Coordinates of C-alpha atoms and ligand atoms in Angstrom, one line a residue:
V105 CA -9.6 8.1 16.9
R106 CA -10.9 7.9 13.3
T107 CA -8.7 5.9 10.9
A108 CA -8.9 6.1 7.1
A109 CA -7.1 3.8 4.7
I110 CA -6.1 5.2 1.3
V111 CA -5.7 2.6 -1.5
P112 CA -3.6 3.7 -4.5
A113 CA -5.0 1.5 -7.3
A114 CA -4.5 3.7 -10.4
G115 CA -1.4 2.0 -11.7
R116 CA -1.1 0.4 -15.2
G117 CA 0.6 -2.7 -14.1
E118 CA 3.2 -2.6 -16.9
R119 CA 5.5 -5.2 -15.3
L120 CA 2.6 -7.6 -14.9
G121 CA 1.6 -7.2 -18.5
S122 CA -1.8 -8.0 -20.2
G123 CA -3.0 -4.3 -20.7
L124 CA -5.6 -4.5 -17.9
P125 CA -4.9 -2.1 -14.9
K126 CA -3.2 -4.3 -12.3
A127 CA -5.8 -3.5 -9.6
L128 CA -8.5 -5.1 -11.8
R129 CA -6.5 -8.3 -12.5
L130 CA -8.2 -11.4 -11.2
L131 CA -6.9 -13.5 -8.3
A132 CA -9.1 -16.5 -7.6
G133 CA -11.9 -14.9 -9.6
R134 CA -11.9 -11.5 -7.9
P135 CA -9.9 -8.3 -8.7
L136 CA -6.7 -7.7 -6.7
L137 CA -8.3 -4.5 -5.5
V138 CA -11.3 -6.3 -4.0
H139 CA -9.0 -8.6 -2.0
A140 CA -7.1 -5.6 -0.7
V141 CA -10.3 -3.7 0.2
Q142 CA -11.8 -6.7 2.0
A143 CA -8.7 -7.0 4.3
L144 CA -9.0 -3.3 5.2
V145 CA -12.7 -3.4 5.8
A146 CA -12.2 -6.5 8.0
A147 CA -9.6 -4.7 10.1
R148 CA -11.0 -3.5 13.5
H149 CA -9.3 -0.1 13.3
V150 CA -10.3 1.0 9.8
D151 CA -13.3 3.3 9.7
L152 CA -13.1 4.6 6.1
V153 CA -11.5 3.3 2.9
V154 CA -10.7 5.7 0.0
V155 CA -9.7 4.1 -3.3
A156 CA -7.8 5.9 -6.0
A157 CA -9.1 4.2 -9.2
P158 CA -7.4 3.9 -12.6
P159 CA -8.1 6.7 -15.0
G160 CA -11.5 6.2 -16.7
E161 CA -12.5 3.4 -14.3
T162 CA -13.9 5.3 -11.4
S163 CA -17.5 4.4 -11.8
A164 CA -16.7 0.8 -12.8
V165 CA -14.6 0.5 -9.6
R166 CA -17.4 2.1 -7.5
D167 CA -19.8 -0.6 -8.8
L168 CA -17.3 -3.3 -8.2
L169 CA -16.9 -2.3 -4.5
L170 CA -20.5 -1.7 -3.8
P171 CA -21.0 -4.9 -1.9
Y172 CA -18.0 -4.2 0.5
G173 CA -19.1 -1.0 2.2
T174 CA -21.7 1.8 2.5
D175 CA -21.0 5.3 1.1
S176 CA -19.7 6.4 4.5
E177 CA -17.3 3.5 4.7
L178 CA -16.0 3.3 1.2
Q179 CA -15.2 6.1 -1.3
V180 CA -13.8 5.9 -4.9
I181 CA -12.0 8.8 -6.5
G182 CA -9.9 9.1 -9.7
G183 CA -6.2 8.4 -9.3
G184 CA -3.3 10.4 -10.7
M185 CA -0.3 10.0 -13.0
T186 CA 2.0 8.7 -10.2
R187 CA 1.3 6.7 -7.1
Q188 CA 2.2 9.8 -5.0
D189 CA -0.3 11.8 -7.0
S190 CA -3.0 9.2 -6.4
V191 CA -2.3 9.3 -2.7
R192 CA -2.4 13.1 -2.6
R193 CA -5.8 13.1 -4.3
A194 CA -7.2 10.7 -1.8
L195 CA -5.8 12.7 1.1
A196 CA -7.6 15.8 -0.2
V197 CA -11.0 14.1 0.2
L198 CA -10.6 12.8 3.8
P199 CA -13.2 14.1 6.2
P200 CA -11.9 16.5 8.9
D201 CA -12.4 14.0 11.8
V202 CA -9.8 11.5 10.5
D203 CA -6.6 11.6 12.5
V204 CA -4.8 8.4 11.5
V205 CA -4.2 7.5 7.8
L206 CA -3.0 4.2 6.4
V207 CA -1.8 3.9 2.8
H208 CA -2.1 0.4 1.3
D209 CA -1.3 -0.7 -2.2
A210 CA -4.1 -2.4 -4.2
A211 CA -1.2 -4.5 -5.5
R212 CA -0.8 -6.2 -2.1
P213 CA -4.0 -8.2 -2.1
L214 CA -3.1 -10.7 0.7
A215 CA -1.9 -8.4 3.4
P216 CA -3.6 -9.8 6.5
S217 CA -6.1 -7.7 8.5
E218 CA -4.0 -8.4 11.6
L219 CA -1.1 -6.5 9.9
V220 CA -3.4 -3.6 9.1
D221 CA -4.5 -3.4 12.8
A222 CA -0.9 -3.7 14.1
V223 CA 0.2 -0.7 12.0
A224 CA -2.8 1.4 13.0
Q225 CA -2.3 0.5 16.7
S226 CA 1.3 1.5 16.6
V227 CA 0.3 5.0 15.2
R228 CA -2.5 5.2 17.8
D229 CA 0.1 4.4 20.5
G230 CA 2.1 7.5 19.5
R231 CA 4.4 6.8 16.5
A232 CA 4.1 9.4 13.8
A233 CA 5.0 7.0 11.0
V234 CA 5.1 3.3 10.9
V235 CA 6.0 0.8 8.1
P236 CA 5.8 -3.0 8.1
G237 CA 9.1 -4.6 7.1
V238 CA 10.7 -8.0 6.7
P239 CA 14.4 -9.0 6.6
V240 CA 15.8 -9.2 3.1
A241 CA 16.8 -12.6 1.7
D242 CA 19.1 -11.4 -1.0
T243 CA 22.4 -9.6 -0.6
I244 CA 21.8 -6.0 -1.9
K245 CA 24.5 -4.3 -3.9
Q246 CA 24.7 -0.7 -4.9
V247 CA 25.8 -0.1 -8.5
D248 CA 26.7 2.9 -10.7
D249 CA 25.2 3.5 -14.1
T250 CA 27.7 1.1 -15.7
E251 CA 26.5 -1.7 -13.3
R252 CA 29.9 -1.5 -11.5
V253 CA 29.4 -2.4 -7.9
Q254 CA 29.9 0.5 -5.5
A255 CA 29.0 -1.1 -2.2
T256 CA 27.5 -4.1 -0.6
L257 CA 25.0 -3.1 2.1
A258 CA 25.1 -5.0 5.4
R259 CA 22.0 -7.2 5.1
S260 CA 21.3 -7.4 8.8
A261 CA 20.5 -3.7 8.8
L262 CA 18.2 -3.8 5.8
R263 CA 14.4 -4.3 5.7
A264 CA 12.1 -4.7 2.7
V265 CA 9.1 -2.6 3.5
Q266 CA 5.6 -3.2 2.7
T267 CA 2.2 -1.6 3.1
P268 CA 0.0 -0.6 4.9
Q269 CA 2.1 2.2 6.0
G270 CA 0.6 4.3 8.9
F271 CA 0.8 8.0 9.7
R272 CA -0.6 10.6 11.9
R273 CA -2.7 12.5 9.4
E274 CA -0.9 15.8 9.9
V275 CA 2.5 14.2 9.2
L276 CA 1.4 12.6 5.9
E277 CA -0.2 15.7 4.7
R278 CA 2.9 17.8 5.5
A279 CA 5.1 15.2 3.8
H280 CA 3.0 15.2 0.6
A281 CA 2.8 19.0 0.6
A282 CA 6.6 19.3 1.0
A283 CA 7.4 16.8 -1.7
G284 CA 6.3 18.9 -4.6
A285 CA 7.4 17.3 -7.8
E286 CA 10.0 15.1 -6.2
I287 CA 8.9 11.4 -6.6
H288 CA 9.3 8.8 -3.9
T289 CA 8.2 5.1 -4.2
D290 CA 6.6 5.1 -0.7
D291 CA 4.9 7.5 1.6
A292 CA 7.4 6.9 4.5
G293 CA 10.2 8.2 2.2
L294 CA 8.4 11.5 2.1
A295 CA 8.1 11.6 5.8
E296 CA 11.8 10.8 6.3
R297 CA 12.7 13.7 4.1
L298 CA 11.0 15.9 6.7
G299 CA 13.1 14.4 9.5
V300 CA 10.2 12.5 10.9
S301 CA 11.2 9.3 12.7
V302 CA 9.7 6.3 10.8
Y303 CA 9.6 3.0 12.7
V304 CA 9.5 -0.5 11.3
V305 CA 7.1 -3.1 12.8
P306 CA 7.2 -6.8 11.8
G307 CA 5.7 -7.2 8.3
S308 CA 4.1 -10.3 6.8
D309 CA 5.3 -12.7 4.2
E310 CA 1.7 -12.5 2.7
A311 CA 1.9 -8.7 2.3
F312 CA 4.1 -9.1 -0.8
K313 CA 3.4 -6.9 -3.8
V314 CA 2.1 -8.5 -7.0
T315 CA 4.5 -6.9 -9.5
R316 CA 5.4 -9.7 -12.0
P317 CA 3.5 -12.7 -13.4
L318 CA 5.3 -15.1 -10.9
D319 CA 3.8 -13.0 -8.0
L320 CA 0.3 -13.7 -9.2
A321 CA 1.1 -17.4 -9.2
L322 CA 2.4 -17.1 -5.6
A323 CA -0.8 -15.2 -4.6
E324 CA -3.0 -18.0 -6.0
T325 CA -1.0 -20.6 -4.0
V326 CA -1.3 -18.5 -0.8
L327 CA -5.0 -18.3 -1.2
S328 CA -5.6 -21.9 -1.9
R329 CA -3.4 -22.8 1.1
R330 CA -5.6 -20.4 3.2
R331 CA -8.7 -22.1 2.0
E332 CA -7.3 -25.5 3.1
G333 CA -6.8 -23.9 6.4
G334 CA -3.0 -24.3 6.1
Ligands
CTP583 N1 -0.5 3.4 -8.3 C1 -1.4 4.5 -8.3 N2 -1.3 5.5 -9.3 C2 -0.4 5.5 -10.2 C3 0.7 4.4 -10.2 C4 0.6 3.4 -9.2 O1 -2.4 4.5 -7.5 N3 -0.3 6.4 -11.1 C5 -0.6 2.3 -7.4 C6 -0.8 0.9 -8.1 O2 -2.1 0.7 -8.6 C7 -0.4 0.0 -7.0 C8 0.6 0.8 -6.1 O3 0.5 2.2 -6.5 O4 -1.4 -0.5 -6.2 C9 2.0 0.3 -6.3 O5 2.5 0.6 -7.6 P1 3.1 -0.5 -8.6 O6 3.3 -1.8 -7.9 O7 4.3 0.1 -9.3 O8 1.9 -0.7 -9.6 P2 1.8 -0.2 -11.1 O9 2.3 1.1 -11.3 O10 0.4 -0.5 -11.5 O11 2.8 -1.3 -11.9 P3 3.9 -1.0 -12.9 O12 4.9 -0.1 -12.2 O13 4.5 -2.4 -13.2 O14 3.3 -0.4 -14.1
MG584 MG1 4.4 1.5 -10.9

């Protein structure tokens, strides 16, 4: 089984601020993207990594990632206008012998390699679509466009899902082809739309997404704790 990991990294990082594309923001001196790619390369099951770079940054990103893999292990392409578009472009360049595809956000720099392997293993074991998920801490309410609460969802049945999300290649390709212009915030959402059964496996507290400035501070803390072996 050949497994490829697609890394959407072409976002602008507007909620984080600063103007620099989020994937290139530094965490302990290295770009978020480098951390994410290192975890993928270190995973046992990942044979190829394809990064969708921010517009205009493709060759800079290629240079940045040079130390982390050979041309046959690591490829950089230009990303698209939306995350979905970025993933679709990466899917289009996968070699024919890849049969399992993981999709992992550059914005989740600290997702452990063990999590990457657990998701890949679950797809290899026969699931068509697998997402890591964790219980939600907050109570989630559904509101209308006036902020009037419509419903309170039963928290015990909710999961906050992370990446890497794993798919049989054919399922992910079919999901993206069927989506057309309809935008989803994750790849599993596209598969659900086709009626594919998507399964949740235990996620990791460290696979959180760096979205706002406070998340970057948390990431720095997680890294220094790891360095102290804690
Ligand atoms: N992404 C992408 N191409 C886009 C938009 C997003 O590859 N056109 C990637 C981001 O680089 C990120 C992941 O999708 O790794 C998750 O997106 P998000 O956290 O929303 O990142 P940004 O879009 O960069 O942030 P913001 O929405 O705050 O601008
Ligand atoms: Mg975004």
